[in-house]
């Protein structure tokens, strides 16, 4: 009795740790999303300040346009953009460490580009201040276009990061799946080891996962998604295929999603 209690306690501890690890990855992806949104907001703030300066100088022909206010807004916001670009890189890296199915390269590359653009926004903004002070309208007009392009790039990349982080959350949730066989005629349980093995094909990506000789009836850590579960046929027997979307409602008290296939024999 003590041995059974120990085994059950160990299983519960394992699933608790696994659940906690999954939640940690989801939290890291949420932080990635939120950090990207801060970048988007701050880049838009600078863009709005640039628009105010542009209208005042180029449309209203105010040679004393308030460059100082623009530079102040730009400086504070670009400081935030730099900080949260690092946050994006850090948190997506943490998510990837917690789940090998997550590739951080795309998001980290976008965050690095945003951070690099921040330096150019500063440099070109300083040059814009000089051009306005010297009333060099052609140079100012060109610099305004270039700064606006850089800011739009930051905004668009931040949006892409948010989209990718949201999509990656589906990979953060994984399932342990166990195959059960039932006789197609009688409905009686059939040992899963009756057939040589099983495969699960992700219907969105085409990726195929296989059981092995040590876990012949189980799949460990399948990413959330829709799968077609197949059995390898024996000499005179086999099982039907099933297409199933993994979700928490399928998980039993053992922490497994059970997939039932109909067994047939000649």
PDB file of N, CA, C and O in Angstrom, residues 215-242:
ATOM      1  N   UNK A 215       8.487   3.051 -25.166  1.00  0.00           N
ATOM      2  CA  UNK A 215       7.162   3.637 -24.898  1.00  0.00           C
ATOM      3  C   UNK A 215       6.283   3.371 -26.119  1.00  0.00           C
ATOM      4  O   UNK A 215       5.889   4.293 -26.835  1.00  0.00           O
ATOM      5  N   UNK A 216       6.009   2.102 -26.353  1.00  0.00           N
ATOM      6  CA  UNK A 216       5.403   1.676 -27.611  1.00  0.00           C
ATOM      7  C   UNK A 216       3.988   2.205 -27.804  1.00  0.00           C
ATOM      8  O   UNK A 216       3.496   2.280 -28.930  1.00  0.00           O
ATOM      9  N   UNK A 217       3.326   2.612 -26.706  1.00  0.00           N
ATOM     10  CA  UNK A 217       1.945   3.062 -26.840  1.00  0.00           C
ATOM     11  C   UNK A 217       1.761   4.533 -26.456  1.00  0.00           C
ATOM     12  O   UNK A 217       0.636   5.011 -26.324  1.00  0.00           O
ATOM     13  N   UNK A 218       2.883   5.273 -26.269  1.00  0.00           N
ATOM     14  CA  UNK A 218       2.777   6.628 -25.738  1.00  0.00           C
ATOM     15  C   UNK A 218       3.605   7.644 -26.534  1.00  0.00           C
ATOM     16  O   UNK A 218       4.665   7.322 -27.063  1.00  0.00           O
ATOM     17  N   UNK A 219       3.076   8.862 -26.575  1.00  0.00           N
ATOM     18  CA  UNK A 219       3.790  10.013 -27.141  1.00  0.00           C
ATOM     19  C   UNK A 219       4.015  11.009 -26.000  1.00  0.00           C
ATOM     20  O   UNK A 219       3.073  11.331 -25.264  1.00  0.00           O
ATOM     21  N   UNK A 220       5.228  11.469 -25.855  1.00  0.00           N
ATOM     22  CA  UNK A 220       5.528  12.432 -24.794  1.00  0.00           C
ATOM     23  C   UNK A 220       5.664  13.834 -25.370  1.00  0.00           C
ATOM     24  O   UNK A 220       6.314  14.041 -26.408  1.00  0.00           O
ATOM     25  N   UNK A 221       5.033  14.787 -24.710  1.00  0.00           N
ATOM     26  CA  UNK A 221       5.189  16.213 -25.029  1.00  0.00           C
ATOM     27  C   UNK A 221       4.812  16.561 -26.467  1.00  0.00           C
ATOM     28  O   UNK A 221       5.547  17.272 -27.160  1.00  0.00           O
ATOM     29  N   UNK A 222       3.674  16.084 -26.910  1.00  0.00           N
ATOM     30  CA  UNK A 222       3.174  16.513 -28.217  1.00  0.00           C
ATOM     31  C   UNK A 222       2.683  17.958 -28.104  1.00  0.00           C
ATOM     32  O   UNK A 222       1.878  18.275 -27.226  1.00  0.00           O
ATOM     33  N   UNK A 223       3.139  18.856 -28.998  1.00  0.00           N
ATOM     34  CA  UNK A 223       2.612  20.227 -28.965  1.00  0.00           C
ATOM     35  C   UNK A 223       1.108  20.229 -29.233  1.00  0.00           C
ATOM     36  O   UNK A 223       0.594  19.356 -29.935  1.00  0.00           O
ATOM     37  N   UNK A 224       0.429  21.213 -28.675  1.00  0.00           N
ATOM     38  CA  UNK A 224      -1.012  21.328 -28.930  1.00  0.00           C
ATOM     39  C   UNK A 224      -1.265  21.406 -30.424  1.00  0.00           C
ATOM     40  O   UNK A 224      -0.482  21.980 -31.176  1.00  0.00           O
ATOM     41  N   UNK A 225      -2.367  20.817 -30.864  1.00  0.00           N
ATOM     42  CA  UNK A 225      -2.695  20.845 -32.280  1.00  0.00           C
ATOM     43  C   UNK A 225      -3.632  19.708 -32.645  1.00  0.00           C
ATOM     44  O   UNK A 225      -4.103  18.961 -31.787  1.00  0.00           O
ATOM     45  N   UNK A 226      -3.868  19.581 -33.940  1.00  0.00           N
ATOM     46  CA  UNK A 226      -4.717  18.511 -34.453  1.00  0.00           C
ATOM     47  C   UNK A 226      -3.831  17.453 -35.101  1.00  0.00           C
ATOM     48  O   UNK A 226      -2.974  17.781 -35.938  1.00  0.00           O
ATOM     49  N   UNK A 227      -4.044  16.203 -34.738  1.00  0.00           N
ATOM     50  CA  UNK A 227      -3.194  15.108 -35.208  1.00  0.00           C
ATOM     51  C   UNK A 227      -4.030  13.975 -35.800  1.00  0.00           C
ATOM     52  O   UNK A 227      -5.174  13.750 -35.388  1.00  0.00           O
ATOM     53  N   UNK A 228      -3.416  13.266 -36.747  1.00  0.00           N
ATOM     54  CA  UNK A 228      -3.964  11.988 -37.188  1.00  0.00           C
ATOM     55  C   UNK A 228      -3.119  10.897 -36.532  1.00  0.00           C
ATOM     56  O   UNK A 228      -1.906  10.826 -36.715  1.00  0.00           O
ATOM     57  N   UNK A 229      -3.782  10.063 -35.745  1.00  0.00           N
ATOM     58  CA  UNK A 229      -3.105   8.972 -35.045  1.00  0.00           C
ATOM     59  C   UNK A 229      -3.296   7.692 -35.851  1.00  0.00           C
ATOM     60  O   UNK A 229      -4.423   7.315 -36.179  1.00  0.00           O
ATOM     61  N   UNK A 230      -2.184   7.045 -36.157  1.00  0.00           N
ATOM     62  CA  UNK A 230      -2.189   5.817 -36.962  1.00  0.00           C
ATOM     63  C   UNK A 230      -1.469   4.701 -36.218  1.00  0.00           C
ATOM     64  O   UNK A 230      -0.579   4.957 -35.394  1.00  0.00           O
ATOM     65  N   UNK A 231      -1.817   3.490 -36.561  1.00  0.00           N
ATOM     66  CA  UNK A 231      -1.120   2.323 -36.028  1.00  0.00           C
ATOM     67  C   UNK A 231      -0.370   1.632 -37.166  1.00  0.00           C
ATOM     68  O   UNK A 231      -0.808   1.656 -38.315  1.00  0.00           O
ATOM     69  N   UNK A 232       0.781   1.038 -36.832  1.00  0.00           N
ATOM     70  CA  UNK A 232       1.457   0.179 -37.796  1.00  0.00           C
ATOM     71  C   UNK A 232       0.714  -1.147 -37.864  1.00  0.00           C
ATOM     72  O   UNK A 232       0.409  -1.745 -36.822  1.00  0.00           O
ATOM     73  N   UNK A 233       0.421  -1.601 -39.053  1.00  0.00           N
ATOM     74  CA  UNK A 233      -0.294  -2.867 -39.195  1.00  0.00           C
ATOM     75  C   UNK A 233       0.597  -4.051 -38.840  1.00  0.00           C
ATOM     76  O   UNK A 233       1.818  -4.024 -39.061  1.00  0.00           O
ATOM     77  N   UNK A 234      -0.041  -5.077 -38.274  1.00  0.00           N
ATOM     78  CA  UNK A 234       0.655  -6.335 -38.075  1.00  0.00           C
ATOM     79  C   UNK A 234       0.527  -7.170 -39.344  1.00  0.00           C
ATOM     80  O   UNK A 234       0.163  -6.668 -40.413  1.00  0.00           O
ATOM     81  N   UNK A 235       0.799  -8.476 -39.238  1.00  0.00           N
ATOM     82  CA  UNK A 235       0.699  -9.340 -40.413  1.00  0.00           C
ATOM     83  C   UNK A 235      -0.748  -9.486 -40.878  1.00  0.00           C
ATOM     84  O   UNK A 235      -1.035  -9.440 -42.075  1.00  0.00           O
ATOM     85  N   UNK A 236      -1.641  -9.646 -39.932  1.00  0.00           N
ATOM     86  CA  UNK A 236      -3.037  -9.869 -40.288  1.00  0.00           C
ATOM     87  C   UNK A 236      -3.989  -8.973 -39.488  1.00  0.00           C
ATOM     88  O   UNK A 236      -5.167  -9.284 -39.354  1.00  0.00           O
ATOM     89  N   UNK A 237      -3.446  -7.909 -38.929  1.00  0.00           N
ATOM     90  CA  UNK A 237      -4.302  -7.027 -38.129  1.00  0.00           C
ATOM     91  C   UNK A 237      -3.807  -5.584 -38.207  1.00  0.00           C
ATOM     92  O   UNK A 237      -2.735  -5.303 -38.753  1.00  0.00           O
ATOM     93  N   UNK A 238      -4.595  -4.685 -37.676  1.00  0.00           N
ATOM     94  CA  UNK A 238      -4.250  -3.274 -37.709  1.00  0.00           C
ATOM     95  C   UNK A 238      -5.291  -2.471 -36.928  1.00  0.00           C
ATOM     96  O   UNK A 238      -6.073  -3.027 -36.153  1.00  0.00           O
ATOM     97  N   UNK A 239      -5.310  -1.175 -37.132  1.00  0.00           N
ATOM     98  CA  UNK A 239      -6.273  -0.320 -36.422  1.00  0.00           C
ATOM     99  C   UNK A 239      -6.629   0.862 -37.307  1.00  0.00           C
ATOM    100  O   UNK A 239      -5.854   1.284 -38.185  1.00  0.00           O
ATOM    101  N   UNK A 240      -7.822   1.397 -37.098  1.00  0.00           N
ATOM    102  CA  UNK A 240      -8.269   2.557 -37.856  1.00  0.00           C
ATOM    103  C   UNK A 240      -7.497   3.802 -37.415  1.00  0.00           C
ATOM    104  O   UNK A 240      -6.930   3.863 -36.319  1.00  0.00           O
ATOM    105  N   UNK A 241      -7.481   4.812 -38.287  1.00  0.00           N
ATOM    106  CA  UNK A 241      -6.873   6.095 -37.954  1.00  0.00           C
ATOM    107  C   UNK A 241      -7.913   7.007 -37.309  1.00  0.00           C
ATOM    108  O   UNK A 241      -9.103   6.882 -37.560  1.00  0.00           O
ATOM    109  N   UNK A 242      -7.434   7.926 -36.491  1.00  0.00           N
ATOM    110  CA  UNK A 242      -8.311   8.896 -35.841  1.00  0.00           C
ATOM    111  C   UNK A 242      -7.671  10.272 -35.944  1.00  0.00           C
ATOM    112  O   UNK A 242      -6.468  10.429 -35.711  1.00  0.00           O
TER     113      UNK A 242
END
